[in-house]
Short mmCIF file of C-alpha atoms and ligand atoms in Angstrom, two decimals:
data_model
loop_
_atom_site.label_atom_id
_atom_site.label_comp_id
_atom_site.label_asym_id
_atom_site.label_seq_id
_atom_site.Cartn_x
_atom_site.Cartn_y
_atom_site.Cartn_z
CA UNK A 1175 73.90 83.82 99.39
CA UNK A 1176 71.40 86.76 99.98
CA UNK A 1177 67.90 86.36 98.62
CA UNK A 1178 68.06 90.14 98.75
CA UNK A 1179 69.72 91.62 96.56
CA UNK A 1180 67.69 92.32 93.16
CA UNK A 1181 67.97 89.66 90.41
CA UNK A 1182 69.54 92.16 87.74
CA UNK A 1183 72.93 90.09 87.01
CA UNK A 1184 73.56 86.30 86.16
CA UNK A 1185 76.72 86.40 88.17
CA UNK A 1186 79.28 83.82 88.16
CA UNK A 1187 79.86 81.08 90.96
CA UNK A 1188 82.69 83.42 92.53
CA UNK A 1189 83.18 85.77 95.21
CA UNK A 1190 86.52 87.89 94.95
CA UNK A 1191 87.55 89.40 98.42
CA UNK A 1192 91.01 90.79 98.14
CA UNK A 1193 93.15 92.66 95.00
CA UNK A 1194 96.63 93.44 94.35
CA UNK A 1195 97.67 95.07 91.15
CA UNK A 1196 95.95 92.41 88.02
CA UNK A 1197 95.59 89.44 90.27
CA UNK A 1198 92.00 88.78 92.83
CA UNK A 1199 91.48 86.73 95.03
CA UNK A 1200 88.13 84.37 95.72
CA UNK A 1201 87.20 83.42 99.60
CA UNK A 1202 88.51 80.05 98.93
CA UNK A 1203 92.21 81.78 98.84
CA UNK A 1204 92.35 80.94 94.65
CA UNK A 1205 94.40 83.80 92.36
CA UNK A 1206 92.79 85.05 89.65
CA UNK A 1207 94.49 87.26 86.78
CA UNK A 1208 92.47 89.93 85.82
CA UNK A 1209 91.82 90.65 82.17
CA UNK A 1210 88.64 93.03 82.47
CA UNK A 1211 89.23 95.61 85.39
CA UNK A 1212 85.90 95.30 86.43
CA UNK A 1213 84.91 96.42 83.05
CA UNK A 1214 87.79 99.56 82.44
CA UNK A 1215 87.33 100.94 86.13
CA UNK A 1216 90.65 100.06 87.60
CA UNK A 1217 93.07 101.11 85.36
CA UNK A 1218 95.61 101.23 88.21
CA UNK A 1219 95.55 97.56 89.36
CA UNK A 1220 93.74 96.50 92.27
CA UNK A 1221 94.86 98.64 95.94
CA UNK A 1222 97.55 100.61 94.59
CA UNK A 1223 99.38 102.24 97.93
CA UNK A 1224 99.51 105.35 96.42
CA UNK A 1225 95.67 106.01 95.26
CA UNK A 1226 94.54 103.94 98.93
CA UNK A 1227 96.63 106.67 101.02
CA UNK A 1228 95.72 109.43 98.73
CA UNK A 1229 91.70 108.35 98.95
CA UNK A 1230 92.08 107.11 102.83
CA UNK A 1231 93.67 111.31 103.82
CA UNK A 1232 90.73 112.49 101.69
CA UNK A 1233 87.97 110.38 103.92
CA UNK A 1234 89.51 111.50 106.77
CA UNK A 1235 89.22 115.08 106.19
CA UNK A 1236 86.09 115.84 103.99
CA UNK A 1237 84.08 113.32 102.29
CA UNK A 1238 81.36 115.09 101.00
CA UNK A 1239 79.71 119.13 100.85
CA UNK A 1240 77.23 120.25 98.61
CA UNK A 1241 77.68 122.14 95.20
CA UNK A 1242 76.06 124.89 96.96
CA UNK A 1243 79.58 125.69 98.33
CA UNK A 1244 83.42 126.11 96.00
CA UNK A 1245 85.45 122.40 96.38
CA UNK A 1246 88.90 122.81 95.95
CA UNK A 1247 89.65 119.04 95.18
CA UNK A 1248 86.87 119.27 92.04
CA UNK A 1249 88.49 122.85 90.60
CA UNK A 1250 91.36 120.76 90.77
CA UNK A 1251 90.15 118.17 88.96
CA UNK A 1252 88.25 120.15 86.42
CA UNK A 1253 91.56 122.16 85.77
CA UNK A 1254 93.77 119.25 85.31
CA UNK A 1255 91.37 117.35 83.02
CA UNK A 1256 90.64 120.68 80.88
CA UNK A 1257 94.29 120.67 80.46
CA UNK A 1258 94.97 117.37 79.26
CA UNK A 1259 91.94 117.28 76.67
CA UNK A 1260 92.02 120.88 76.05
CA UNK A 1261 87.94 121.24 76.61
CA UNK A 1262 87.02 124.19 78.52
CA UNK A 1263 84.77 122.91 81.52
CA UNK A 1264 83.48 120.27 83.27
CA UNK A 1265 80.14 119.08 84.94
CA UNK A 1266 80.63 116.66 87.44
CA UNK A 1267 78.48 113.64 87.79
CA UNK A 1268 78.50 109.73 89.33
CA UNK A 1269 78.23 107.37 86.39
CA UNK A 1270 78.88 107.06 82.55
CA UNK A 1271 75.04 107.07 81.72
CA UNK A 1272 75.06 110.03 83.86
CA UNK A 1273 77.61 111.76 81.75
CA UNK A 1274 75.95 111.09 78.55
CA UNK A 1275 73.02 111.87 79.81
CA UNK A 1276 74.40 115.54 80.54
CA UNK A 1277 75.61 115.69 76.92
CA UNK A 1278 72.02 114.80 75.72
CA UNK A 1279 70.43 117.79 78.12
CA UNK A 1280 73.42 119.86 76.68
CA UNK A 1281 72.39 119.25 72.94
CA UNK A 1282 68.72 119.69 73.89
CA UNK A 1283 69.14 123.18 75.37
CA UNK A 1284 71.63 124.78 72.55
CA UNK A 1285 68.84 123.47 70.04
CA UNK A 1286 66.05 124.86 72.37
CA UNK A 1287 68.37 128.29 72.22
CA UNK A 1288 68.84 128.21 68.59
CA UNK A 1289 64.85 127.95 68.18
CA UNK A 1290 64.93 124.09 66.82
CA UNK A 1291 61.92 122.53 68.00
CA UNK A 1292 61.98 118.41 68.49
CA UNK A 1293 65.31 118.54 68.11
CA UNK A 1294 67.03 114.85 67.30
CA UNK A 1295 70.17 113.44 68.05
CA UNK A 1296 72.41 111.16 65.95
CA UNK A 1297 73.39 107.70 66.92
CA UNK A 1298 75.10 104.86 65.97
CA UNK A 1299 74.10 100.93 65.59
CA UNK A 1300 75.42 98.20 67.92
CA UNK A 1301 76.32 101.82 70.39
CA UNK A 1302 76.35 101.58 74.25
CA UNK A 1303 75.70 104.93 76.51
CA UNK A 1304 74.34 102.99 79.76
CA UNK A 1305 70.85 102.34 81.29
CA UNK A 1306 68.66 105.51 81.88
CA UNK A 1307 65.87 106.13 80.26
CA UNK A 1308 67.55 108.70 77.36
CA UNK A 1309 71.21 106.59 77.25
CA UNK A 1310 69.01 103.38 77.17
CA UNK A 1311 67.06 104.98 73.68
CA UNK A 1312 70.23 106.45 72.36
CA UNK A 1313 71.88 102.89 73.09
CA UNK A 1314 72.04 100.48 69.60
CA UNK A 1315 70.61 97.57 71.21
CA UNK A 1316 66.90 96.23 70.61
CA UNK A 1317 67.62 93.69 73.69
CA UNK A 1318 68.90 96.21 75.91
CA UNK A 1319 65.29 98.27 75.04
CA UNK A 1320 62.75 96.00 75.13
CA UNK A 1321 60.17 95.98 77.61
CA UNK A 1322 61.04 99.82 78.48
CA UNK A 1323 59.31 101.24 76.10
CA UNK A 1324 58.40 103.98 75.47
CA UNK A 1325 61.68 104.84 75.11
CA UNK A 1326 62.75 108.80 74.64
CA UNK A 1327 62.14 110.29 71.42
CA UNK A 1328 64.70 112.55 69.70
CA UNK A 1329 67.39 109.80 68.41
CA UNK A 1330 67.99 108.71 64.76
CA UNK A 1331 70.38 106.01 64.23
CA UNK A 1332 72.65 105.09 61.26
CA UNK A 1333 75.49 102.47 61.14
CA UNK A 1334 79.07 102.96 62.83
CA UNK A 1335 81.82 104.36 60.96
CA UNK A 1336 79.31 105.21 57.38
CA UNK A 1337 80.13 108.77 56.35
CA UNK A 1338 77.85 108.63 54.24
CA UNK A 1339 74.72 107.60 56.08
CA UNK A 1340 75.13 110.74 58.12
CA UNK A 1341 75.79 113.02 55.55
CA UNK A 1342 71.85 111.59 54.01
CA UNK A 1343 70.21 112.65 57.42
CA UNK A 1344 71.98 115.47 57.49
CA UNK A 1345 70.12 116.38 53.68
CA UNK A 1346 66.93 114.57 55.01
CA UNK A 1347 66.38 116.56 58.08
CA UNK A 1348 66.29 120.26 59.26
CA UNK A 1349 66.31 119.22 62.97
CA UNK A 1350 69.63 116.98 64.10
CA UNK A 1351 71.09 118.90 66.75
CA UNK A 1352 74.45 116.51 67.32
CA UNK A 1353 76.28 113.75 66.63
CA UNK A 1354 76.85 111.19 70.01
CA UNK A 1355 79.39 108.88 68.84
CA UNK A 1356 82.35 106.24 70.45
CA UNK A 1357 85.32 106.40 68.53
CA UNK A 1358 86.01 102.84 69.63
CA UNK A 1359 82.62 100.99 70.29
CA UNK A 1360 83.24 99.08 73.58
CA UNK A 1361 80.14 96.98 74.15
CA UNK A 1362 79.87 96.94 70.53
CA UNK A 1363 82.63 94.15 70.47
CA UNK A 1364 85.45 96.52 70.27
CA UNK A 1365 85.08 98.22 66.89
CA UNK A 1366 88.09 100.48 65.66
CA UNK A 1367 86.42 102.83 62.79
CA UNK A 1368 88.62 101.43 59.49
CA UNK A 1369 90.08 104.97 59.29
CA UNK A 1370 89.79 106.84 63.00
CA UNK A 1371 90.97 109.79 61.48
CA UNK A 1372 89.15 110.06 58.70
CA UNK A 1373 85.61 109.03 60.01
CA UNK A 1374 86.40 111.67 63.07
CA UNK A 1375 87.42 114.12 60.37
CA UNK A 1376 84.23 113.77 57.99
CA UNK A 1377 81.67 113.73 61.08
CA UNK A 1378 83.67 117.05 62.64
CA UNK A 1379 83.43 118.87 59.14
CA UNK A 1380 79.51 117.52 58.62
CA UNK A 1381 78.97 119.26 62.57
CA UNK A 1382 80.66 122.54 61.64
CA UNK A 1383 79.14 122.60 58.30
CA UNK A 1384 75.41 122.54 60.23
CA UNK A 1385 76.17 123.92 63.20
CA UNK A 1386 75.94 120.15 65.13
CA UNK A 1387 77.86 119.62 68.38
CA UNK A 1388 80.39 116.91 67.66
CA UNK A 1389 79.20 114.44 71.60
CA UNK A 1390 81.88 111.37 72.19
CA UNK A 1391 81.15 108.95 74.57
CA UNK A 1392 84.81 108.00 75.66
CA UNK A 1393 83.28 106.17 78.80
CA UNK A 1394 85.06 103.41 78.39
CA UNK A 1395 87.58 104.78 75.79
CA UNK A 1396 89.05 107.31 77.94
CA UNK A 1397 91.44 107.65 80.50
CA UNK A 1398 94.58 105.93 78.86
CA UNK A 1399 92.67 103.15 78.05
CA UNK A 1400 93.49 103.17 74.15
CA UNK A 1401 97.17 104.94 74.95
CA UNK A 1402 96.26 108.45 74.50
CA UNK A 1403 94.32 110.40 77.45
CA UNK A 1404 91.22 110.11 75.40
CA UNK A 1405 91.16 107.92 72.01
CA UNK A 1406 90.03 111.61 70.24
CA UNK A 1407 93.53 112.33 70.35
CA UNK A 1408 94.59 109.46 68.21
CA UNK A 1409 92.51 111.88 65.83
CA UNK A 1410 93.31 115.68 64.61
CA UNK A 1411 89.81 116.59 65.52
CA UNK A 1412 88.45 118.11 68.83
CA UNK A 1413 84.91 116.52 70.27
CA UNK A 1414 82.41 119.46 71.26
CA UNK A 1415 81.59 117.70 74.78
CA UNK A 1416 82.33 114.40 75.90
CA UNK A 1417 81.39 111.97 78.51
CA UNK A 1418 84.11 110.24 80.97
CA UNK A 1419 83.10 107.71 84.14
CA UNK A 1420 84.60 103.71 84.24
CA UNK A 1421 88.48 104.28 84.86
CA UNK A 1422 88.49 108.14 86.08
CA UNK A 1423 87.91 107.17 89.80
CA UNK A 1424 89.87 103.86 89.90
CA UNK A 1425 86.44 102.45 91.14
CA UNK A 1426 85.32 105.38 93.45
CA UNK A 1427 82.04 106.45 91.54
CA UNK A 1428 83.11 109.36 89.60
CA UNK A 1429 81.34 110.75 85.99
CA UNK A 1430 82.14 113.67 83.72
CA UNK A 1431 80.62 116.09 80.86
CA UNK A 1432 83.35 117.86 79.39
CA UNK A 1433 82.24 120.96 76.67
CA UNK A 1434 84.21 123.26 74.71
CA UNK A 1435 83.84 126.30 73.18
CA UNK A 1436 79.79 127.48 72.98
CA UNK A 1437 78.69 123.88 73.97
CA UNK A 1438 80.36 125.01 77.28
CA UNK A 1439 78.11 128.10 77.51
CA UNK A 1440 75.14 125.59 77.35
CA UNK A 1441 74.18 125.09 80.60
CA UNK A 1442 73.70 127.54 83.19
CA UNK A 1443 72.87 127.86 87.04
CA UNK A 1444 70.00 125.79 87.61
CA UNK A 1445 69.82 123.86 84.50
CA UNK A 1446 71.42 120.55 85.62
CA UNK A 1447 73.08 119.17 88.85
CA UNK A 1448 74.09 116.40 90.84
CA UNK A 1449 74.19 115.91 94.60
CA UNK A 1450 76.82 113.65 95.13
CA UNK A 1451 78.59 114.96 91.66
CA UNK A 1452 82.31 116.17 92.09
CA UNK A 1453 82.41 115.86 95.79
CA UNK A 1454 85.71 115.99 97.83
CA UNK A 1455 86.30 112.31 97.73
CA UNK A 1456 85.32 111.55 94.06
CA UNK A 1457 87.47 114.06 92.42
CA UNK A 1458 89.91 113.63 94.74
CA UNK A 1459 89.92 109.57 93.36
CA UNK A 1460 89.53 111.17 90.01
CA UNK A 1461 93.03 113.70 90.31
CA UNK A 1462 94.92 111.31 92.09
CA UNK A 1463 94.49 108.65 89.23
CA UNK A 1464 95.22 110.99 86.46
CA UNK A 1465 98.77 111.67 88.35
CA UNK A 1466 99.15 107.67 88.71
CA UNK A 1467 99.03 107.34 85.38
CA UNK A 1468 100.85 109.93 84.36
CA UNK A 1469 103.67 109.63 86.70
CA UNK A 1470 103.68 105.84 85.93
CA UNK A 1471 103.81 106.40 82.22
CA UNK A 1472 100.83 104.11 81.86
CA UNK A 1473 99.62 105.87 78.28
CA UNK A 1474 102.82 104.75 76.97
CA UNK A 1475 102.52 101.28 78.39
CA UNK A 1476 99.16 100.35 77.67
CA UNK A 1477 99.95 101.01 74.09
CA UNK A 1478 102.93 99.00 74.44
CA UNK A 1479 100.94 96.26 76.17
CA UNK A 1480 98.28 96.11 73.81
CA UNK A 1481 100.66 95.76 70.67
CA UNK A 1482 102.02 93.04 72.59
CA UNK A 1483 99.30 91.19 73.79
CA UNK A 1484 97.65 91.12 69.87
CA UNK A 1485 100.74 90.05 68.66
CA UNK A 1486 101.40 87.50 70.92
CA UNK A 1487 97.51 86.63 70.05
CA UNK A 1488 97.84 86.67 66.56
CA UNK A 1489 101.18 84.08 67.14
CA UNK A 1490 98.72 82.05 69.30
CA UNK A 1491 95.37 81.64 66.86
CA UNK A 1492 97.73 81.82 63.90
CA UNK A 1493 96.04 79.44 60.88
CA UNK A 1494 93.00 78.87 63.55
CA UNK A 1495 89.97 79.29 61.28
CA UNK A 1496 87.57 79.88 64.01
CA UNK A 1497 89.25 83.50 64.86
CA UNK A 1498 87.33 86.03 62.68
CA UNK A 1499 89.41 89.17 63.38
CA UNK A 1500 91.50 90.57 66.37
CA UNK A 1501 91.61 93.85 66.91
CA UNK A 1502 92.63 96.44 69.35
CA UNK A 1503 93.26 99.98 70.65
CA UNK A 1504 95.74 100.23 73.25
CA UNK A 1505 94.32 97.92 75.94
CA UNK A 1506 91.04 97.55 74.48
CA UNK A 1507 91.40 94.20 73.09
CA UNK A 1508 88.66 92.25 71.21
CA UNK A 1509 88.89 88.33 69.56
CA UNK A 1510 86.24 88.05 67.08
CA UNK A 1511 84.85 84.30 66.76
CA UNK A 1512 83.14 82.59 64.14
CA UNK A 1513 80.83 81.13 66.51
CA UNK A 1514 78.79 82.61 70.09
CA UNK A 1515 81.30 82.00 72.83
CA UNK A 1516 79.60 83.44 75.78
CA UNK A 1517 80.73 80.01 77.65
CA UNK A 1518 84.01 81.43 77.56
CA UNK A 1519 83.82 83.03 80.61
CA UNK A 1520 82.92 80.36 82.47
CA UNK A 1521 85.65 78.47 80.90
CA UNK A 1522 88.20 81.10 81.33
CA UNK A 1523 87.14 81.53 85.37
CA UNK A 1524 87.77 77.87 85.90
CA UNK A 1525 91.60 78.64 84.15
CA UNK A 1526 91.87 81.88 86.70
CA UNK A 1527 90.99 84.13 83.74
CA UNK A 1528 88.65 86.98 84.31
CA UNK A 1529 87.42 87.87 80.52
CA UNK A 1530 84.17 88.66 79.06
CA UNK A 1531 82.12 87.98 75.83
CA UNK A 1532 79.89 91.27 74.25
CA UNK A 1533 78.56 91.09 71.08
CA UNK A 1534 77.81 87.36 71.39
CA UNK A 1535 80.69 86.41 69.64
CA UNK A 1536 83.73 88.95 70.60
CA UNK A 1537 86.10 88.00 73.41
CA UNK A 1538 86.72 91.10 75.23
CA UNK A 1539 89.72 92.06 77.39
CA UNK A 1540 90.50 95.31 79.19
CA UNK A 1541 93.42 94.28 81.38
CA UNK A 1542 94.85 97.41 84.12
CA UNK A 1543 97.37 99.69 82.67
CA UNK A 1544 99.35 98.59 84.73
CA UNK A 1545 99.64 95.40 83.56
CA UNK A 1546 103.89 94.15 82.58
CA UNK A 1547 105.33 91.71 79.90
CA UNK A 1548 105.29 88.60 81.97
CA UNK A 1549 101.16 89.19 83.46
CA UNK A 1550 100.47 90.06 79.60
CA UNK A 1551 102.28 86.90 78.32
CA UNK A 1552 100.45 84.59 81.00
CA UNK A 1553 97.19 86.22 79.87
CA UNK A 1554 97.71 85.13 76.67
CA UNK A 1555 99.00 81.95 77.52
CA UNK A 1556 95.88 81.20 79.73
CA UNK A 1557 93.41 83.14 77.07
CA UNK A 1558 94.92 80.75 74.65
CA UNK A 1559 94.71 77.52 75.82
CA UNK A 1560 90.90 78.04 77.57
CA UNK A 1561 90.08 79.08 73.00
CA UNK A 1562 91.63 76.17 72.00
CA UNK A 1563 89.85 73.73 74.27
CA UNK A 1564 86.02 75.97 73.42
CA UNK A 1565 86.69 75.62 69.95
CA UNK A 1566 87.45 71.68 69.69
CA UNK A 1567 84.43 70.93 71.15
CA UNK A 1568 82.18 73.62 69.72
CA UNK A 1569 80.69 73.48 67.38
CA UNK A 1570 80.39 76.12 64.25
CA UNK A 1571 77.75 78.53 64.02
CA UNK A 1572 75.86 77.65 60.56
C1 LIG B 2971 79.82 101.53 80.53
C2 LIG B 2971 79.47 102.54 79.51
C3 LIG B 2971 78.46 103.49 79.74
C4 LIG B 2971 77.59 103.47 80.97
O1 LIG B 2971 78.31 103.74 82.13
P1 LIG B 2971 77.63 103.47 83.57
O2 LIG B 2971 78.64 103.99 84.53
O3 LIG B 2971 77.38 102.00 83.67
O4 LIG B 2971 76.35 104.23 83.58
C5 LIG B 2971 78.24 104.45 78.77
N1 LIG B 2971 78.97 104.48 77.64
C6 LIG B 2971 79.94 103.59 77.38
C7 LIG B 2971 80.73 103.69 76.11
C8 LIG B 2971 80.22 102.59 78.30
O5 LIG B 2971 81.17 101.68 78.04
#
């Protein structure tokens, strides 16, 4: 094992060289079935034929030119996400954190143009928008923050899915700019606002009412993940920007801004870039998933999938005290336990299980869309049995 590379990840004792569709493979030749999709990014199983020819043409006839010049494959791109969102434009970027970051500059530069000094964002408790310096303040987690400080100035944060605690900022301060907000907290442990509808609803009519720009982070919510396009649109209400990354490029690096209306006036020529943002190769990754997806119905199946698999999870844990809550959102599947259950993993790996714990005590799963009856059955099956065993010989939380 290199010495070299920087110690930023307890990893696990495995080394995957070869996927196909929801199963990996380690170097010892072992099969693994894949429950996370290396954390939402490949939506489309492992080496789909159709996304590797698509991505392999695209290397072999231009990788990369600067945003100094028009690229044909990110117009593309732009055009075909602005049409299934209905958001106007699109600034191109690498990375999720990225992508929020370029809705934070956004908000910051419609206040500046409105004449609100020290403008401030809101945020939300137990929220995840990535690692930079501005994601990491606007991020709900003390642990992910310490040591970093000081952190960026401008956030004020008030607990997920409270109307109310919004609408007392909003009465409390002459300065909040925005509202950044996931409508289904991934790192969170997978919360699903009580009432999507509503809660979108109340914070859209609170934004119009001050003149806010309604910011979603759908980073992880997006791209089919939850059934729709973007989970928004399990909601009557339209987002003023919105970030995208994890699933858009199937794993080729890809990150998007998305605005509407005057939030996609915002920014002008030389006001933010990206060097490597919406090159050839990325967007073309990016288009050529969308039309995977769409031509494979996968909207409609990860819905279908993710009913099943939280049935079929329900059936399993059924009268099993130790399971808090399941919940879900298409294929964004969380297990709440009464206890921490970070071990899981490890205990999960050693079953050929790839899951993960966030929130100390949520099991999370985010399976490929692609994933069919019999690969969501054995997940369950394997999920099932690896629970069982933790929670015999667990103990419970006091
Ligand atoms: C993963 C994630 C991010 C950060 O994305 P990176 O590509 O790691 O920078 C931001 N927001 C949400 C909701 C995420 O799940």
């Amino acid at each position: 094992m290199s010495q070299h590379v920087m110690n930023t990840y307890s990893r696990l004792p495995v080394t995957f060289v070869k996927g196909e569709g929801v199963w990996l493979w380690d170097d010892k030749g072992e099969k693994y079935l894949d429950a996370l999709s290396g954390i939402a990014v490949t939506g489309l199983g492992h080496s789909h034929p159709d996304f590797v020819k698509a991505i392999s043409e695209q290397a072999a006839t231009l990788m990369h030119v600067s945003n100094l010049y028009h690229i044909v494959e990110q117009e593309a791109l732009a055009d075909k996400l602005a049409e299934i969102s209905g958001m106007d434009s699109v600034f191109f970027c690498n990375s999720g954190c990225e992508a929020n970051e370029a809705q934070i500059k956004l908000a910051r530069l419609y206040a500046h143009n409105k004449g609100i000094e020290n403008p401030e964002i809101i945020v939300m408790e137990q929220s995840f928008h990535g690692r930079t310096l501005a994601t990491l303040s606007a991020t709900g987690s003390r642990k992910a923050q310490a040591g970093f400080e000081p952190l960026v100035s401008g956030f004020v944060r008030v607990p997920f899915d409270d109307v109310d605690a919004v609408k007392q900022v909003a009465a409390r301060k002459n300065n909040v700019i925005a509202i950044l907000v996931e409508p289904v907290q991934g790192e969170g442990g997978i919360q699903v606002p009580a009432d999507m509808n509503g809660y979108m609803n109340a914070l859209r009519q609170i934004c119009d009412d001050n003149e806010w720009l309604l910011m979603i982070d759908e980073v992880q919510s997006g791209i089919a993940r939850t059934g729709t396009w973007f989970a928004f649109q399990h909601t009557d209400v339209m987002p003023d920007t919105m970030a995208l990354a994890k699933g858009l490029g199937s794993g080729v690096p890809i990150g998007a801004c998305l605005a509407k209306g005057v939030a996609a006036e915002v920014l002008k020529p030389g006001k933010h870039g990206s060097t490597f943002g919406g090159n050839p190769f990325a967007t073309k990754a990016g288009s050529t998933t969308l039309a995977i997806i769409e031509k494979q119905k996968l909207r409609e199946n990860a819905q279908a999938m993710g009913d099943f698999i939280h049935q079929q999870l329900a059936a399993a844990f059924e009268g099993n005290d130790a399971i808090v809550n399941i919940r879900h959102a298409g294929l964004m599947i969380g297990v709440e336990l009464d206890r921490p259950c970070a071990e899981l993993v490890k205990l999960a790996l050693d079953n050929k299980l790839l899951i993960n714990v966030t929130a100390d005590k949520v099991i999370r799963l985010l399976p490929p869309l692609v994933i069919n009856q019999e690969e969501a059955q054995e997940l369950v099956n394997r999920l099932a049995t690896v629970v069982e065993h933790f929670i015999k010989s667990s103990l419970k939380a006091a």
